[in-house]
Coordinates of C-alpha atoms in Angstrom, one line a residue:
M32 CA 86.4 113.6 70.0
N33 CA 84.6 110.5 68.7
H34 CA 83.1 110.4 65.5
P35 CA 79.2 110.5 65.6
L36 CA 78.7 107.1 64.3
R37 CA 81.5 105.3 66.2
G38 CA 79.7 102.6 68.0
A39 CA 76.3 104.2 67.6
T40 CA 74.8 101.3 65.5
A41 CA 75.2 97.6 65.6
V42 CA 74.7 94.5 63.2
V43 CA 72.2 92.3 65.4
G44 CA 71.0 89.9 62.5
I45 CA 72.7 88.0 59.5
G46 CA 71.2 85.8 56.7
Q47 CA 72.6 83.8 53.8
T48 CA 71.4 81.7 51.5
P49 CA 73.5 78.8 50.2
M50 CA 76.2 79.5 47.5
Y51 CA 75.2 77.5 44.4
K52 CA 77.4 77.4 41.5
R53 CA 76.7 80.3 38.9
G54 CA 73.3 79.8 36.7
T55 CA 72.1 76.7 39.0
S56 CA 70.1 78.4 41.9
P57 CA 66.8 76.7 42.3
D58 CA 65.2 80.0 43.0
P59 CA 65.1 83.4 41.1
E60 CA 67.1 86.7 42.4
M61 CA 64.2 88.0 44.4
K62 CA 63.3 84.8 46.3
L63 CA 66.9 84.5 47.3
C64 CA 67.1 88.0 48.6
L65 CA 63.8 87.6 50.5
R66 CA 65.2 84.2 52.2
A67 CA 68.4 86.1 53.3
I68 CA 66.4 89.0 54.7
A69 CA 64.0 86.8 56.5
E70 CA 66.7 84.8 58.3
A71 CA 68.6 87.7 59.1
C72 CA 65.6 89.3 61.1
A73 CA 64.9 85.8 62.5
D74 CA 68.4 85.8 63.7
A75 CA 68.0 89.2 65.5
G76 CA 64.6 88.2 66.9
L77 CA 63.0 90.7 64.9
S78 CA 60.0 90.6 62.3
T79 CA 60.4 91.5 58.8
A80 CA 57.4 93.8 59.3
D81 CA 59.8 95.7 61.9
I82 CA 62.3 96.5 58.8
D83 CA 61.8 100.3 57.8
G84 CA 64.9 100.9 55.5
F85 CA 66.8 99.1 53.0
V86 CA 70.3 99.8 51.4
S87 CA 72.3 97.8 48.8
Y88 CA 75.1 98.7 46.4
G89 CA 76.4 97.5 43.1
A90 CA 73.3 98.6 41.3
D91 CA 71.3 95.4 42.9
K92 CA 68.1 95.1 41.0
N93 CA 66.0 94.0 43.9
D94 CA 64.8 97.3 45.0
P95 CA 62.8 98.1 48.2
P96 CA 59.5 99.1 46.7
K97 CA 59.3 95.1 45.5
L98 CA 60.8 93.9 48.9
A99 CA 58.7 95.8 51.2
P100 CA 55.3 94.4 50.6
A101 CA 56.7 91.0 50.1
L102 CA 58.4 91.3 53.4
G103 CA 55.1 92.7 55.2
V104 CA 56.8 96.0 55.9
R105 CA 54.5 98.2 57.9
E106 CA 56.2 101.6 56.6
L107 CA 59.2 102.1 54.3
R108 CA 61.1 105.0 55.5
F109 CA 64.6 105.0 53.9
S110 CA 66.2 103.3 51.0
A111 CA 69.6 104.0 49.2
L112 CA 72.2 102.3 46.9
N113 CA 75.8 102.9 47.3
W114 CA 77.8 103.3 43.9
T115 CA 80.1 101.3 42.2
H116 CA 80.3 97.3 42.3
G117 CA 81.8 95.4 45.5
G118 CA 83.8 98.4 46.7
G119 CA 80.7 99.7 48.0
I120 CA 79.5 97.0 50.6
P121 CA 80.9 98.6 53.8
G122 CA 79.8 102.0 52.6
A123 CA 76.5 100.8 52.2
L124 CA 76.6 99.5 56.1
G125 CA 77.7 103.4 56.4
L126 CA 74.7 104.5 54.8
A127 CA 72.5 102.3 57.0
A128 CA 74.2 103.7 60.2
A129 CA 73.7 107.3 59.1
A130 CA 69.9 106.7 58.4
I131 CA 69.3 105.3 62.0
V132 CA 71.5 107.9 63.8
T133 CA 69.7 110.6 62.0
G134 CA 66.2 109.2 62.8
Q135 CA 65.2 108.1 59.1
A136 CA 65.0 104.8 60.0
E137 CA 65.3 102.5 63.1
V138 CA 65.7 99.1 61.3
V139 CA 67.8 98.7 58.3
V140 CA 68.7 95.9 56.3
V141 CA 71.7 96.2 53.8
Y142 CA 71.4 93.2 51.2
R143 CA 72.8 91.7 47.8
A144 CA 71.5 88.9 45.9
I145 CA 72.9 87.9 42.6
A146 CA 71.1 84.4 40.2
E147 CA 72.9 84.3 37.0
S148 CA 70.4 81.9 35.8
A149 CA 68.0 85.1 35.3
G150 CA 70.7 87.4 33.8
Q151 CA 74.1 87.9 32.5
R152 CA 77.7 86.6 33.6
L153 CA 78.7 88.7 36.7
R154 CA 82.2 89.3 35.0
V155 CA 80.6 90.7 31.8
A156 CA 78.4 93.0 33.9
V157 CA 81.6 94.2 35.7
A158 CA 84.0 94.6 33.1
Q159 CA 81.5 95.8 30.3
D160 CA 79.2 98.4 32.4
D161 CA 80.5 102.0 31.9
T162 CA 84.0 101.4 31.0
A163 CA 83.4 98.8 28.1
A164 CA 85.2 100.8 25.4
Q165 CA 88.4 101.3 26.8
Y166 CA 88.6 97.5 27.8
L167 CA 86.9 95.8 24.8
V168 CA 88.9 97.7 22.2
N169 CA 92.3 96.2 24.0
G170 CA 91.0 92.7 24.1
I171 CA 90.1 92.7 27.9
D172 CA 86.6 91.4 28.9
G173 CA 86.8 90.3 32.3
P174 CA 87.7 91.7 35.8
A175 CA 90.7 89.1 36.0
Q176 CA 92.4 90.8 33.3
I177 CA 91.9 94.0 34.4
C178 CA 93.1 93.1 38.2
A179 CA 96.0 91.2 36.5
M180 CA 97.6 94.3 35.0
R181 CA 97.3 95.7 38.5
A182 CA 98.9 93.0 40.4
Q183 CA 101.8 92.4 38.0
R184 CA 102.5 96.0 38.6
L185 CA 102.5 95.5 42.4
I186 CA 105.0 92.6 41.7
E187 CA 107.3 94.0 39.3
A188 CA 107.2 97.9 40.3
G189 CA 106.3 97.6 43.8
G190 CA 108.5 94.6 44.7
V191 CA 105.8 92.4 46.4
P192 CA 106.7 88.6 46.1
R193 CA 104.3 86.9 44.1
E194 CA 104.1 84.1 46.9
T195 CA 101.9 86.4 48.7
L196 CA 99.2 85.8 46.4
R197 CA 99.5 82.0 46.6
A198 CA 99.6 82.3 50.3
M199 CA 96.1 84.3 50.3
A200 CA 94.5 81.4 48.5
L201 CA 96.0 78.5 50.4
A202 CA 94.9 80.4 53.5
S203 CA 91.3 80.9 52.0
Y204 CA 91.1 77.3 51.1
F205 CA 92.5 76.2 54.4
H206 CA 89.4 77.8 56.1
A207 CA 86.9 76.7 53.6
Q208 CA 87.8 73.1 54.9
R209 CA 86.2 73.9 58.4
N210 CA 83.2 75.5 56.6
P211 CA 80.7 73.0 55.6
H212 CA 78.8 76.1 53.7
A213 CA 81.7 76.8 51.4
V214 CA 81.8 75.5 48.0
A215 CA 85.4 74.4 48.6
F216 CA 84.3 72.5 51.5
D217 CA 86.2 69.1 51.4
K218 CA 88.4 70.5 48.5
P219 CA 91.9 71.2 50.1
L220 CA 94.5 73.2 48.2
D221 CA 98.3 72.6 48.4
V222 CA 101.3 74.3 46.7
A223 CA 101.8 71.8 44.0
T224 CA 98.2 71.8 43.0
Y225 CA 98.1 75.6 43.1
E226 CA 101.1 76.0 40.9
A227 CA 100.1 73.4 38.3
S228 CA 96.8 74.9 38.1
R229 CA 96.3 76.7 34.7
W230 CA 96.9 80.6 34.1
I231 CA 93.9 82.6 34.0
S232 CA 95.7 85.9 33.5
E233 CA 99.2 86.3 34.6
P234 CA 100.1 86.8 37.4
F235 CA 96.9 84.8 38.4
H236 CA 96.4 80.8 38.4
L237 CA 93.0 79.4 38.6
F238 CA 93.0 79.6 42.3
D239 CA 93.9 83.1 42.5
C240 CA 90.3 83.9 41.1
S241 CA 87.0 84.3 42.8
R242 CA 84.4 82.2 42.2
E243 CA 80.9 83.5 40.8
S244 CA 77.7 82.2 43.0
D245 CA 74.1 82.4 42.9
A246 CA 73.2 83.4 46.4
A247 CA 71.9 86.2 48.9
V248 CA 73.3 87.7 51.9
A249 CA 71.6 90.2 54.3
V250 CA 72.3 91.8 57.6
V251 CA 70.3 94.0 60.1
L252 CA 71.2 97.1 61.9
V253 CA 69.7 99.0 64.7
S254 CA 70.7 101.1 67.2
A255 CA 73.4 100.5 69.8
E256 CA 70.6 100.9 72.6
R257 CA 68.2 98.8 70.6
A258 CA 71.0 96.4 70.2
R259 CA 71.3 95.3 73.8
D260 CA 67.8 93.8 73.9
L261 CA 67.9 91.5 70.9
A262 CA 69.0 87.9 70.4
Q263 CA 72.2 88.0 69.3
P264 CA 75.8 89.7 70.7
P265 CA 75.7 93.1 68.8
A266 CA 78.5 94.0 66.4
Y267 CA 79.1 97.6 66.8
L268 CA 79.9 99.6 63.9
L269 CA 82.8 101.9 64.6
S270 CA 83.5 103.3 61.1
A271 CA 82.5 102.7 57.6
P272 CA 84.0 105.2 55.3
T273 CA 83.5 105.4 51.7
G274 CA 85.4 107.4 48.6
A275 CA 88.3 107.7 46.5
T276 CA 91.4 109.7 46.3
A277 CA 92.2 112.5 43.7
G278 CA 94.3 109.7 41.8
G279 CA 91.7 107.1 41.7
A280 CA 88.0 107.2 41.3
G281 CA 86.7 107.2 37.6
L282 CA 90.5 107.4 36.4
E283 CA 90.5 103.8 36.1
E284 CA 93.5 102.7 34.3
S285 CA 95.2 105.9 35.0
H286 CA 94.8 105.8 38.7
T287 CA 97.8 106.5 40.9
P288 CA 99.4 104.6 42.3
Y289 CA 98.4 102.0 39.5
G290 CA 99.3 98.9 41.8
S291 CA 97.4 100.2 44.7
A292 CA 93.8 99.2 45.4
N293 CA 92.5 102.6 46.2
F294 CA 92.3 102.5 49.8
A295 CA 94.8 105.2 50.9
G296 CA 92.1 107.8 51.8
V297 CA 89.5 105.5 52.9
A298 CA 91.9 103.6 55.3
R299 CA 93.1 106.9 56.9
R300 CA 89.6 107.8 57.6
L301 CA 88.9 104.6 59.1
W302 CA 91.7 104.4 61.7
A303 CA 91.2 108.2 62.7
E304 CA 87.3 107.5 63.0
S305 CA 87.4 104.3 65.0
G306 CA 90.5 105.3 67.1
Y307 CA 92.1 102.2 66.2
R308 CA 95.5 101.3 64.2
P309 CA 96.2 98.2 62.0
E310 CA 97.9 96.6 64.9
D311 CA 94.9 96.3 67.1
V312 CA 92.8 94.5 64.8
D313 CA 92.4 90.8 65.4
V314 CA 90.8 89.5 62.2
V315 CA 90.4 90.6 58.4
Q316 CA 87.9 89.7 56.0
V317 CA 89.5 91.2 52.9
Y318 CA 87.6 91.2 49.2
E319 CA 89.8 89.3 46.9
N320 CA 88.2 89.4 43.8
M321 CA 91.8 88.1 42.7
T322 CA 94.3 87.8 45.5
G323 CA 96.8 90.5 44.0
M324 CA 94.0 93.1 44.8
G325 CA 93.6 91.7 48.3
V326 CA 97.4 91.6 49.1
A327 CA 97.0 95.5 47.6
A328 CA 94.0 96.3 50.1
L329 CA 96.1 94.8 52.9
I330 CA 99.2 96.9 52.1
D331 CA 96.9 99.9 51.5
H332 CA 95.3 99.3 55.3
G333 CA 98.7 99.6 56.8
F334 CA 99.2 96.0 57.6
C335 CA 102.5 95.6 55.8
T336 CA 104.5 97.9 53.4
P337 CA 105.2 96.3 49.7
E338 CA 108.8 95.9 51.2
T339 CA 107.6 93.9 54.3
A340 CA 104.7 92.1 52.3
G341 CA 106.7 88.9 52.0
E342 CA 107.4 88.5 55.7
V343 CA 104.1 89.7 57.0
L344 CA 101.6 87.9 54.3
T345 CA 102.6 84.0 54.7
F346 CA 100.5 81.2 54.8
D347 CA 101.1 80.6 58.5
N348 CA 100.7 84.2 59.4
L349 CA 97.1 84.3 57.6
I350 CA 95.3 81.3 59.0
A351 CA 93.5 81.0 62.0
P352 CA 93.6 80.5 65.1
G353 CA 97.4 80.8 65.5
G354 CA 98.2 83.5 62.6
G355 CA 99.2 86.9 63.4
L356 CA 96.8 88.3 60.8
P357 CA 93.8 85.7 59.9
V358 CA 92.5 86.7 56.8
N359 CA 89.1 85.2 55.2
T360 CA 88.2 82.8 57.9
S361 CA 85.1 81.5 56.1
G362 CA 87.0 81.0 52.9
G363 CA 86.4 84.3 51.3
N364 CA 85.5 85.0 47.8
L365 CA 87.9 82.4 46.6
A366 CA 86.7 79.6 48.5
E367 CA 83.4 80.0 50.4
G368 CA 81.5 81.6 47.3
F369 CA 81.4 85.1 45.5
I370 CA 78.2 87.2 46.0
H371 CA 80.1 90.3 45.7
G372 CA 81.8 90.1 48.9
M373 CA 78.7 90.4 50.9
S374 CA 79.4 87.2 52.9
L375 CA 82.7 89.1 53.9
V376 CA 80.1 90.9 56.2
T377 CA 78.6 87.9 57.9
E378 CA 82.0 86.5 58.8
A379 CA 83.2 89.5 60.2
V380 CA 80.2 89.6 62.4
R381 CA 80.7 85.9 63.4
Q382 CA 84.0 86.6 64.6
I383 CA 82.6 89.2 66.8
R384 CA 80.1 87.1 68.1
G385 CA 82.4 84.1 68.4
T386 CA 80.6 81.5 66.2
S387 CA 83.0 81.3 63.3
C388 CA 83.8 77.9 62.1
N389 CA 87.6 79.5 62.1
Q390 CA 87.0 81.6 65.2
V391 CA 90.0 83.9 66.3
P392 CA 90.4 83.8 70.2
G393 CA 89.2 86.6 71.8
A394 CA 88.6 88.5 68.6
G395 CA 87.3 92.1 69.4
L396 CA 88.0 94.0 66.5
S397 CA 87.0 92.7 62.9
L398 CA 87.6 94.6 59.7
M399 CA 86.0 94.1 56.5
T400 CA 87.0 95.4 53.2
G401 CA 85.2 96.5 50.0
G402 CA 86.0 95.4 46.3
P403 CA 89.7 96.7 45.8
G404 CA 90.4 98.7 42.9
D405 CA 87.0 100.1 42.5
P406 CA 86.5 103.3 41.4
L407 CA 84.8 103.9 44.8
V408 CA 85.9 101.6 48.0
S409 CA 85.1 101.3 51.3
S410 CA 85.8 99.3 54.6
A411 CA 84.2 98.7 57.9
L412 CA 85.3 97.8 61.4
F413 CA 83.4 95.9 63.6
A414 CA 84.0 95.7 67.7
T415 CA 82.4 94.0 70.6
E416 CA 81.0 95.6 73.5
D417 CA 84.2 96.2 75.5
R418 CA 86.2 97.4 72.3
R419 CA 83.4 99.9 71.1

């Protein structure tokens, strides 16, 4: 029996502002957010007045009561915020789908906007929010250090080769060279440059770490029935589970297994709800706040094991169009820009539409994973009509 949300909704519009270097956006956060939402609606062939639901994640400060009048919304019927940081992105899509299927809303926008020119550094907000004392007392004041400890455990205790981290970074920068909107466009990365770059927090070199950007990204979801009559090919949402296992959640630095990305339960539900398996997926947009956690997320989702990671997670296998497991085909958080991972959703949708700058031929199943290692994580699987 199919899950009630399987293929019942679809992303029909995507919008994305330029990725400005952190603190340099010419527009404040709210204006960036409105720009992305308006672009997503136009992409779908809808008016912003048609929106009746809003969902975000990660404590986004652009709340629906402020957005609705600015967009000319006729009636606000649903609003929600998925908990935690970037781990909540696909779960936010699931909330939007649930609202549509249960009749609480018909046109729901999922969005994220950040402009550090008007606020504190994102890395500070993430590392020092609800667990500040435990980290700061030990001299840890940023996500790179937190993720480095877990990645080091993955390497030393899990036996995952450090070269898998390098392969993920090289693949992201390779894809960014064909994406004129990426911050690393025209800035290729090779092995020598990667290895010569400075340490940020071992095992992470400079190019293992995501960029902080000022930007906004939005996508519009509607029912599968309505999607067929709109401007763009629908990207059907097959599954978007969210949660944490008993060994994860708020245990933070005591979660088990420590080197994992906390996706075990979410991945199990994703495959059960969608009816597909890892080997069926054509392309993956994996949230790599740091490369090591991206590697852990791929392992947690079953694309490889710690023992086979060195064979599967190679540069040649991770690039489009010829690799067997193309990842982060727009450049990802590392090379396209970082807006708490939301741009991974738009790239997952472009792959389904066939419009990616690094298109995977015949892509019918496109996976997007949320922020790995968060207390709460989520993943989403999109499909074309024939794979729905």
